[in-house]
Tab-separated table of C-alpha atoms and ligand atoms in Angstrom:
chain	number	residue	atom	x	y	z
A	1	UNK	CA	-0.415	9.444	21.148
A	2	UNK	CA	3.056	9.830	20.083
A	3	UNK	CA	2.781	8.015	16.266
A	4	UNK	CA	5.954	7.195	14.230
A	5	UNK	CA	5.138	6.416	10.073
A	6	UNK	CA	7.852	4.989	7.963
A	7	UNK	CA	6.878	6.134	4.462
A	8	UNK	CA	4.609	8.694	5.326
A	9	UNK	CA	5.237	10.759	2.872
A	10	UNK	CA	4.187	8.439	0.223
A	11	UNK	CA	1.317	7.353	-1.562
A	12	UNK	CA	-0.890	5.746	1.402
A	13	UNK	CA	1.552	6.913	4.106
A	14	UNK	CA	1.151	11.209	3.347
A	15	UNK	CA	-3.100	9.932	3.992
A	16	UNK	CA	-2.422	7.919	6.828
A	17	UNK	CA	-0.129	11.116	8.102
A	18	UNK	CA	-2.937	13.185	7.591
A	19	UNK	CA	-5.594	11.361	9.420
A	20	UNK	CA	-3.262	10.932	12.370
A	21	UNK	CA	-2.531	14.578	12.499
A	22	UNK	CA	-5.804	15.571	12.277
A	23	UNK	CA	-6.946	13.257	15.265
A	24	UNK	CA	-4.415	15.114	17.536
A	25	UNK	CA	-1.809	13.055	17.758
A	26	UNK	CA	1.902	13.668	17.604
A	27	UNK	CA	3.324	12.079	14.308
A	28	UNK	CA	6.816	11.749	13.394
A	29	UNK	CA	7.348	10.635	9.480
A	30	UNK	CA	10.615	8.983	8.671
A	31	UNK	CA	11.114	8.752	4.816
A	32	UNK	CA	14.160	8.415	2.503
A	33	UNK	CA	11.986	10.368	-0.350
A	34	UNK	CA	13.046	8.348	-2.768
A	35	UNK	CA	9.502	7.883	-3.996
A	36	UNK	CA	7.799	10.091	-1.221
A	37	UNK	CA	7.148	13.803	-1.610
A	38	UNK	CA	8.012	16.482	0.801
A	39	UNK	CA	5.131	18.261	-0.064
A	40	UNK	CA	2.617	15.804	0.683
A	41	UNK	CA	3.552	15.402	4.853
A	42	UNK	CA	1.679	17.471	6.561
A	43	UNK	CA	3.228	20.518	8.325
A	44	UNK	CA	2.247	19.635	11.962
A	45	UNK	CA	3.976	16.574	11.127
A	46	UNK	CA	7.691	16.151	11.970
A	47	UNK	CA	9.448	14.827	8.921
A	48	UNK	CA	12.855	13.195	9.288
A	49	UNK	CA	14.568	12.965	6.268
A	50	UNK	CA	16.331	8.988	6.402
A	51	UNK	CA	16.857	5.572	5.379
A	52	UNK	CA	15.176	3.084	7.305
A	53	UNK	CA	18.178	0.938	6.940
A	54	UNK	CA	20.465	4.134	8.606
A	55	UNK	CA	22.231	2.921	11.650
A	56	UNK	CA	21.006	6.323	13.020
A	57	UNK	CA	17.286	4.944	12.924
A	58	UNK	CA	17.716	2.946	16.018
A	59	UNK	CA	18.589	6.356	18.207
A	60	UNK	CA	15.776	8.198	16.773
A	61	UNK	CA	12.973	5.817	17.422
A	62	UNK	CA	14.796	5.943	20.811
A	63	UNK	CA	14.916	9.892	21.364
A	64	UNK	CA	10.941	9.701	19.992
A	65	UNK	CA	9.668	7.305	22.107
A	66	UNK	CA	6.565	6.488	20.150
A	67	UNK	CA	3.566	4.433	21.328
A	68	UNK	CA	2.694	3.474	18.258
A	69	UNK	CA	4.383	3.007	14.701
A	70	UNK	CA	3.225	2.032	10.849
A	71	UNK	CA	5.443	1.173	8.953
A	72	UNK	CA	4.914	2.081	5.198
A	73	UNK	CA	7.981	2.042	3.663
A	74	UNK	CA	8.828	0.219	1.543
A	75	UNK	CA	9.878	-0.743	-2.514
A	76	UNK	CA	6.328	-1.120	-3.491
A	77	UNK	CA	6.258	-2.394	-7.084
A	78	UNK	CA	6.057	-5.449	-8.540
A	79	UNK	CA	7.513	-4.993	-11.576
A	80	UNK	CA	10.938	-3.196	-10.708
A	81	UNK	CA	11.008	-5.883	-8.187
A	82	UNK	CA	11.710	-8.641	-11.010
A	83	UNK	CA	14.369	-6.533	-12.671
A	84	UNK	CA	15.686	-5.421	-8.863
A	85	UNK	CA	15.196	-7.961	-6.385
A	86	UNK	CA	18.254	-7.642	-4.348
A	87	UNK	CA	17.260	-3.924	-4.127
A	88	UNK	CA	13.513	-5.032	-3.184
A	89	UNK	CA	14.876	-7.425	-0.506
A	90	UNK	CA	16.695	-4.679	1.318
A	91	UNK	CA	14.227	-2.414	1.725
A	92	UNK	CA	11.558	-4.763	2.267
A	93	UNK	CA	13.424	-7.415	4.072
A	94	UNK	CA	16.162	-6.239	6.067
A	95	UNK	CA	14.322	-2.629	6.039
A	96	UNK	CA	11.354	-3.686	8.301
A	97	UNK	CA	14.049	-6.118	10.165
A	98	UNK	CA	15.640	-2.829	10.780
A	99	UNK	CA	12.623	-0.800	11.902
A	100	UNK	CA	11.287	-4.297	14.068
A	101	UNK	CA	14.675	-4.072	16.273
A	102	UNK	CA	14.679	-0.417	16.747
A	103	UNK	CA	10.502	-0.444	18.141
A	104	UNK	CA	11.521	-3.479	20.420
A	105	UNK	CA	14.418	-1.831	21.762
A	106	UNK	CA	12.677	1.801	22.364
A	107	UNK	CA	9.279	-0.103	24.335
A	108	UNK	CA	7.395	0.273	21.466
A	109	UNK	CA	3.745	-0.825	22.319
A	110	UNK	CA	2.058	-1.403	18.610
A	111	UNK	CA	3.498	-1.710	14.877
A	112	UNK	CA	0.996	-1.863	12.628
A	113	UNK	CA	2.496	-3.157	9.110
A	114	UNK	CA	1.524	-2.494	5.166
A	115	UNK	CA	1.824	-5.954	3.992
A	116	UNK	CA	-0.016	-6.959	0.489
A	117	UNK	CA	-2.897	-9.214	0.029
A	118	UNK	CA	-2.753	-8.543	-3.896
A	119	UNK	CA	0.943	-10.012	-4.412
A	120	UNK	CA	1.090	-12.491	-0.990
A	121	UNK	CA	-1.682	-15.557	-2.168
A	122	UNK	CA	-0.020	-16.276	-5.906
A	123	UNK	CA	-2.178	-17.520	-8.084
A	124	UNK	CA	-5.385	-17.688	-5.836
A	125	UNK	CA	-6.638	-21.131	-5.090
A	126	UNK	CA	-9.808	-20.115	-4.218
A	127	UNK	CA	-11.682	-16.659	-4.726
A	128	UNK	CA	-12.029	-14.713	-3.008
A	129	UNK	CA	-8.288	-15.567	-1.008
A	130	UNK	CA	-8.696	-15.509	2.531
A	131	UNK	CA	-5.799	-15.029	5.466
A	132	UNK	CA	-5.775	-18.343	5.263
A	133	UNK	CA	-5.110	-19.126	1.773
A	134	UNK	CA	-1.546	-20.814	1.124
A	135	UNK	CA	1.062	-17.976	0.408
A	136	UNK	CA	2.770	-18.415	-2.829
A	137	UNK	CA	3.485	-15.009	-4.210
A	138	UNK	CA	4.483	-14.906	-7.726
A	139	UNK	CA	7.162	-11.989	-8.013
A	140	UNK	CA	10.369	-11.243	-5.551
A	141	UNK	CA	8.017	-8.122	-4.038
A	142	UNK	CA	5.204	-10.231	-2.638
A	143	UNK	CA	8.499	-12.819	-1.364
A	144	UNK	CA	9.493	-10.207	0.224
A	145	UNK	CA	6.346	-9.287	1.847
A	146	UNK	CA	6.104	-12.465	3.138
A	147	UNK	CA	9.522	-12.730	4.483
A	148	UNK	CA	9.038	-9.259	6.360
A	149	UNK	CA	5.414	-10.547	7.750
A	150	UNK	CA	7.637	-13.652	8.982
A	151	UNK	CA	9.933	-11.033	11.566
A	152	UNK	CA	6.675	-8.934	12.529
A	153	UNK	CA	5.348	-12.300	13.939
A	154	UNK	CA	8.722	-13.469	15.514
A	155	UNK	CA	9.953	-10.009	16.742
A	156	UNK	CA	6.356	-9.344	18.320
A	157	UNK	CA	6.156	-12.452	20.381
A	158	UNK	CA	10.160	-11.651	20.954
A	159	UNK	CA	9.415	-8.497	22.361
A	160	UNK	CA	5.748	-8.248	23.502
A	161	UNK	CA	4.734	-5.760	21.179
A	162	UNK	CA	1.234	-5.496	19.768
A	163	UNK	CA	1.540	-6.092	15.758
A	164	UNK	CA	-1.201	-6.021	13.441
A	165	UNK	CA	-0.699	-6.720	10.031
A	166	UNK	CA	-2.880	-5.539	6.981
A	167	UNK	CA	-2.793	-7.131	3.627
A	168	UNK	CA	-3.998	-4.442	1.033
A	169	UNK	CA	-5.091	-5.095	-2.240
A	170	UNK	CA	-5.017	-2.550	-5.151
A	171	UNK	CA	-5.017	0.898	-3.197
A	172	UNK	CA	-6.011	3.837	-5.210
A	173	UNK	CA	-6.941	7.630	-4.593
A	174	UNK	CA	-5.748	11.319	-4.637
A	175	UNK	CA	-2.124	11.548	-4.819
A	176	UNK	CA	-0.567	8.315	-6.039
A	177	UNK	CA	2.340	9.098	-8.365
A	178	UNK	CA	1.132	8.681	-11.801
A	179	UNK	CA	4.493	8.216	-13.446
A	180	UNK	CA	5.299	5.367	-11.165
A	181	UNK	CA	5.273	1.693	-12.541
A	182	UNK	CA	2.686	0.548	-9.957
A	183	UNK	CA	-1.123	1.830	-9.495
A	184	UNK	CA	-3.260	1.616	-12.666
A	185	UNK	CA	-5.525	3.819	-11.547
A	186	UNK	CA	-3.308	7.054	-11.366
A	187	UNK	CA	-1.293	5.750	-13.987
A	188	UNK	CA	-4.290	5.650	-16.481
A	189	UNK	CA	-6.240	8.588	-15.486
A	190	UNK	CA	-3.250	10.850	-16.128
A	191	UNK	CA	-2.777	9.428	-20.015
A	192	UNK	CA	-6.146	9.541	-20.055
A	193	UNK	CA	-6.352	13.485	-18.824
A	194	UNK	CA	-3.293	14.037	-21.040
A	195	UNK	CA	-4.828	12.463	-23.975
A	196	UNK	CA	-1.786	9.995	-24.273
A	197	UNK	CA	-1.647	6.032	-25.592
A	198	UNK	CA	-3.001	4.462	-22.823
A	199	UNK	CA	-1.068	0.601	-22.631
A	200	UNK	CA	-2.453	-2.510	-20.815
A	201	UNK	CA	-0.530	-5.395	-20.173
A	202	UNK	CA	-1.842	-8.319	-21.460
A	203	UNK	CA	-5.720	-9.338	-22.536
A	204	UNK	CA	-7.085	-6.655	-20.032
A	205	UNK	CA	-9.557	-9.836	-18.683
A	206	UNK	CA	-6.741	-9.900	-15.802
A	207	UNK	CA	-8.919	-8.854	-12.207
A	208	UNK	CA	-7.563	-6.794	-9.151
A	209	UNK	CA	-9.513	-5.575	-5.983
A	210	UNK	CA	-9.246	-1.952	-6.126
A	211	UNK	CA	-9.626	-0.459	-2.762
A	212	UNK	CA	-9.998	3.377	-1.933
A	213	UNK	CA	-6.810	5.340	0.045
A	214	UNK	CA	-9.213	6.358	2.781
A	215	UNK	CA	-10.628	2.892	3.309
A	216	UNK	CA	-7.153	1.813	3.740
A	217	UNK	CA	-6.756	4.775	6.509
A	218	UNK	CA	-9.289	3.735	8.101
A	219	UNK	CA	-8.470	0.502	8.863
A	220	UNK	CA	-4.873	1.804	10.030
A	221	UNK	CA	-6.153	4.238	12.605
A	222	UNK	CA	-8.530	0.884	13.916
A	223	UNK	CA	-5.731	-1.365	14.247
A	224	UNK	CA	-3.711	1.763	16.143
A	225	UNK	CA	-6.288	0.679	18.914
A	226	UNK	CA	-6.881	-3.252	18.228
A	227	UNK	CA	-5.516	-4.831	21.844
A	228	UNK	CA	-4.750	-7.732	19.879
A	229	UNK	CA	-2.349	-9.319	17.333
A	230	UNK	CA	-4.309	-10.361	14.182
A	231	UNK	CA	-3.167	-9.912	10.047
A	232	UNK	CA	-6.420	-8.658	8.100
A	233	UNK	CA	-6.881	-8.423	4.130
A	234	UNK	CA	-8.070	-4.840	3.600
A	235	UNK	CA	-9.960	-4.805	-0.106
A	236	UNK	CA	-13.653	-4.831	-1.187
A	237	UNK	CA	-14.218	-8.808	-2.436
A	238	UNK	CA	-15.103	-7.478	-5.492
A	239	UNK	CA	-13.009	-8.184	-8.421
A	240	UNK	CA	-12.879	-5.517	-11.631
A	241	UNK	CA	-10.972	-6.326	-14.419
A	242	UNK	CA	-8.484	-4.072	-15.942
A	243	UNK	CA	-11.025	-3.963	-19.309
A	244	UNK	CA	-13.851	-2.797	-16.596
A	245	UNK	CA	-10.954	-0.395	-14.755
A	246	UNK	CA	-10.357	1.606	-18.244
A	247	UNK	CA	-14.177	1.539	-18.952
A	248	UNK	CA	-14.838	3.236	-15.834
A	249	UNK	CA	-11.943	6.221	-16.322
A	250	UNK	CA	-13.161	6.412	-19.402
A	251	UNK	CA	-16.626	7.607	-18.296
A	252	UNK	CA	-14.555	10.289	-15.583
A	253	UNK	CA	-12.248	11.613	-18.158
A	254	UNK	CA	-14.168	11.519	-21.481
A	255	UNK	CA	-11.228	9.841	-23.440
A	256	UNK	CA	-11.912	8.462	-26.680
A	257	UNK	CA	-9.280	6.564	-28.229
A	258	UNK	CA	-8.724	2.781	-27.386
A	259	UNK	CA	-6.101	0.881	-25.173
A	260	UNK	CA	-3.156	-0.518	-26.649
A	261	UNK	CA	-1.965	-4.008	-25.824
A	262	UNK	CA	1.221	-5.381	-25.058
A	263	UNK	CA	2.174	-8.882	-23.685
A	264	UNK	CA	1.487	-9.231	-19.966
A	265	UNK	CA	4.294	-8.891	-17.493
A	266	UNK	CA	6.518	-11.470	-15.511
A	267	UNK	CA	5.474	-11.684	-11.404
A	268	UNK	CA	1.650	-10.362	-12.288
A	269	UNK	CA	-1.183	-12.609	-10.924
A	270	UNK	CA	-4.037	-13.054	-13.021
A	271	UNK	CA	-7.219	-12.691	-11.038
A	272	UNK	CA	-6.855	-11.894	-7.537
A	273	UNK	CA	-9.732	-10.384	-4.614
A	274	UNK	CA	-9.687	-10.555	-1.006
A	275	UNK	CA	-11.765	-12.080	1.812
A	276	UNK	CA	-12.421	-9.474	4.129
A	277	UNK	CA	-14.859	-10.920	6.729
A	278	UNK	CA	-11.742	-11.191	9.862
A	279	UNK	CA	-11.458	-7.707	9.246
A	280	UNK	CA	-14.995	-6.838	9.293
A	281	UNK	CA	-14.716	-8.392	12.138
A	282	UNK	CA	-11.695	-8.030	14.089
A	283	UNK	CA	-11.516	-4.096	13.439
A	284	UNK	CA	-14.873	-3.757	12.970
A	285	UNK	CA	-13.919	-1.922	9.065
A	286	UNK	CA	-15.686	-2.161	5.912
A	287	UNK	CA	-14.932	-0.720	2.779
A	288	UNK	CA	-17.051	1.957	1.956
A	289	UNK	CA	-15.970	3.530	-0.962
A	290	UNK	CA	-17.184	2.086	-4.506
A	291	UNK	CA	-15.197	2.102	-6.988
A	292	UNK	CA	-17.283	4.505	-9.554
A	293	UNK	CA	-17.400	7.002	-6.780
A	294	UNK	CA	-13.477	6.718	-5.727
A	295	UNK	CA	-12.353	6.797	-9.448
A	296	UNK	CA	-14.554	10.461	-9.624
A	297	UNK	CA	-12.718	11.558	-7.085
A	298	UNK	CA	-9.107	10.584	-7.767
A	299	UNK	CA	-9.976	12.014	-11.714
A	300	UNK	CA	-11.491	15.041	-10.171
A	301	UNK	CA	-8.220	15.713	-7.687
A	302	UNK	CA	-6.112	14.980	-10.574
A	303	UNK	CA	-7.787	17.807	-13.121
A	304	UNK	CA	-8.235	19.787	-9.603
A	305	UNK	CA	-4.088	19.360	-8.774
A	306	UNK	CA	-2.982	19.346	-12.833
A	307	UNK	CA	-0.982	16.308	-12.586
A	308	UNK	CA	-2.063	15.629	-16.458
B	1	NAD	P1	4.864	4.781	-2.007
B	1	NAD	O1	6.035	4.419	-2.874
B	1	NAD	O2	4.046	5.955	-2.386
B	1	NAD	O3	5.324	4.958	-0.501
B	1	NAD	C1	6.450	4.335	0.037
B	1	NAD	C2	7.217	5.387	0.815
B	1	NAD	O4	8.345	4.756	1.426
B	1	NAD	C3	7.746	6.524	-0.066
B	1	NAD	O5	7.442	7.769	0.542
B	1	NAD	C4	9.254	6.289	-0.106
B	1	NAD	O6	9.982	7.488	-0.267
B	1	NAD	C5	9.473	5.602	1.224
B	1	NAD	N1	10.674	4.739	1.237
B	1	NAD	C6	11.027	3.811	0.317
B	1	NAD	N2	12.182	3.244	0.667
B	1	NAD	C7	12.568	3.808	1.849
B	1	NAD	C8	13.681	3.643	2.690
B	1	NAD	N3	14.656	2.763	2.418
B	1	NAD	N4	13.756	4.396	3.822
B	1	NAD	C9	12.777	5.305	4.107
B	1	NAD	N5	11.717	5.510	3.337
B	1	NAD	C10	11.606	4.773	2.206
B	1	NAD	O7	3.951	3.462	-1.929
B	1	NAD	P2	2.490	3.268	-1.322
B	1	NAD	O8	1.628	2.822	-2.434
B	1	NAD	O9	2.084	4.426	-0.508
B	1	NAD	O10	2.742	2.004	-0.388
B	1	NAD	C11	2.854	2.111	1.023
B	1	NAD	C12	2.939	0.717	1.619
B	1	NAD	O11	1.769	-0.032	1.297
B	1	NAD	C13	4.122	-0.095	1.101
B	1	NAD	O12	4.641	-0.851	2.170
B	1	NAD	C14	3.498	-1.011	0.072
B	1	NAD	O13	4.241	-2.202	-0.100
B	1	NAD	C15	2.140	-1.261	0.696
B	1	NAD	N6	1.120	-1.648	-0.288
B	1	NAD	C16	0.696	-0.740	-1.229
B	1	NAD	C17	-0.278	-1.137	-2.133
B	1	NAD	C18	-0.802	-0.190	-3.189
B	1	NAD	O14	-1.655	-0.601	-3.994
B	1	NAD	N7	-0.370	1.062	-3.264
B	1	NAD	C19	-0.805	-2.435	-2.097
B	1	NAD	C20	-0.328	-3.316	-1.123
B	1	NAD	C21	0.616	-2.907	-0.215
């Protein structure tokens, strides 16, 4: 298939390039950089160096004529996106608005979208937070999710296109940028390798659903052949608490010296893991990565790579 990825040359998007590339398809990557990395976009994919909110986007989508796109980009953390939400909002908001209009005009048949399932529910409710549960996200970045999810739903049915959405919760693996203010995993395992102050926000007791990068993959390159609409959490529906999350990197690194604390942050959610039953069986996915084995992995990649 002819594949489009917004972002792909980011975190979950350079995987997700991978994986498409390596199943024979024909991917295009459109990516402003600003977080994504050249290097990590495969060479038999075609990067294209832009803005998704470029008035030039519309003709290239055109001139590719994908069947299929993902779009990944996006201002993924939650934290810049209390001190920047106008910022967040564009990208997120008027960004896949942008992307939407430009699939529906060039006939394209599928958009599969990275929404979040971690920021989306607020405060859960009930644990673990199905589709279902009430969305009441907490910081502007999760709003903004939601708001984007909104014009998937009404530009699909607008258009006819096929849209699948997937709700991740805390994605980790080989490759995510360590000096970033989102993903604890990389963020800690590269003090930790470094032998640097490693900081946690609040009491540590706060819980996250940490889901491996190739998990998350995997449930993209189902929905690329899902024949019908449907919005899936993508996590494990196991919670780990940050405490448990530094316990664990400490066993893969061999650091010795303790966390420090400092007060928790605005727009964080306390304890938060996903339902993921529809997707078990909608796409027919599982996770199948635990966590002890993924963190090995990423820790391994990272001494492997010497991003310490
Ligand atoms: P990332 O920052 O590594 O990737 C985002 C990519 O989008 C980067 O390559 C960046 O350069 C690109 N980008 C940003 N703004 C752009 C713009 N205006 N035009 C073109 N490209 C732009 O983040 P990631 O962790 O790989 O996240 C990918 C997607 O998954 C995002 O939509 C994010 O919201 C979603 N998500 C991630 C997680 C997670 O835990 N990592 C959890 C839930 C949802």
């Amino acid at each position: 298939m002819r594949v489009l990825v917004t972002g792909g040359a980011g975190f979950i998007g350079s995987h997700l390039t991978d994986a498409l590339v390596g199943a024979g398809h024909s991917v295009t990557v459109v990516d402003d950089l600003s977080t994504g990395r050249r290097a990590q976009v495969p060479a038999k994919a075609n990067l294209v160096q832009m803005d998704i909110l470029n008035p030039a986007l519309g003709s290239l989508v055109a001139e590719t004529a994908p069947e299929a796109v993902f779009h990944l980009a996006a201002h993924a953390s939650v934290s810049e996106s209390v001190r920047e939400p106008e910022h967040d909002a564009r990208v997120n908001v008027l960004g896949t608005l942008k992307v939407l209009r430009a699939c529906a005009g060039a006939g394209v048949g599928r958009f599969v979208f990275s929404s979040t399932g971690g920021a989306l529910y607020g405060e859960p409710q009930a644990l673990p937070c199905t589709e279902s549960h009430p969305v009441r996200p907490l910081s502007p970045y999760g709003a903004s999710k939601a708001a984007a999810e909104a014009y998937v739903h009404a530009l699909g049915q607008d258009s006819g296109m096929r849209t699948v959405i997937l709700r991740y919760a805390n994605v980790y693996g080989p490759g995510q940028d360590p000096d970033g203010e989102a993903g604890v995993v990389a963020i800690f395992a590269a003090r930790m390798l470094a032998g640097e102050a490693v900081t946690v926000f609040g009491d540590g007791e706060q819980q996250r659903d940490f889901v491996h990068v190739a998990d998350v993959v995997d449930a993209n390159l189902r929905a690329l052949t899902r024949s019908e609409d449907g919005v899936y959490n993508i996590g494990t529906g196991v919670g780990t608490s940050v405490k448990e999350l530094f316990a664990s990197l400490v066993r893969a690194t061999g650091y010795s010296r303790a966390p420090q604390h400092v007060p928790a942050r605005p727009g964080d959610v306390g304890r938060v893991w996903l339902d993921v039953s529809a997707a078990r069986a909608g796409l027919g996915w599982a996770p199948r990565t635990p966590l002890e084995v993924g963190i090995g992995a990423t820790v391994e990649s990272m001494r492997a790579n010497r991003i310490q």
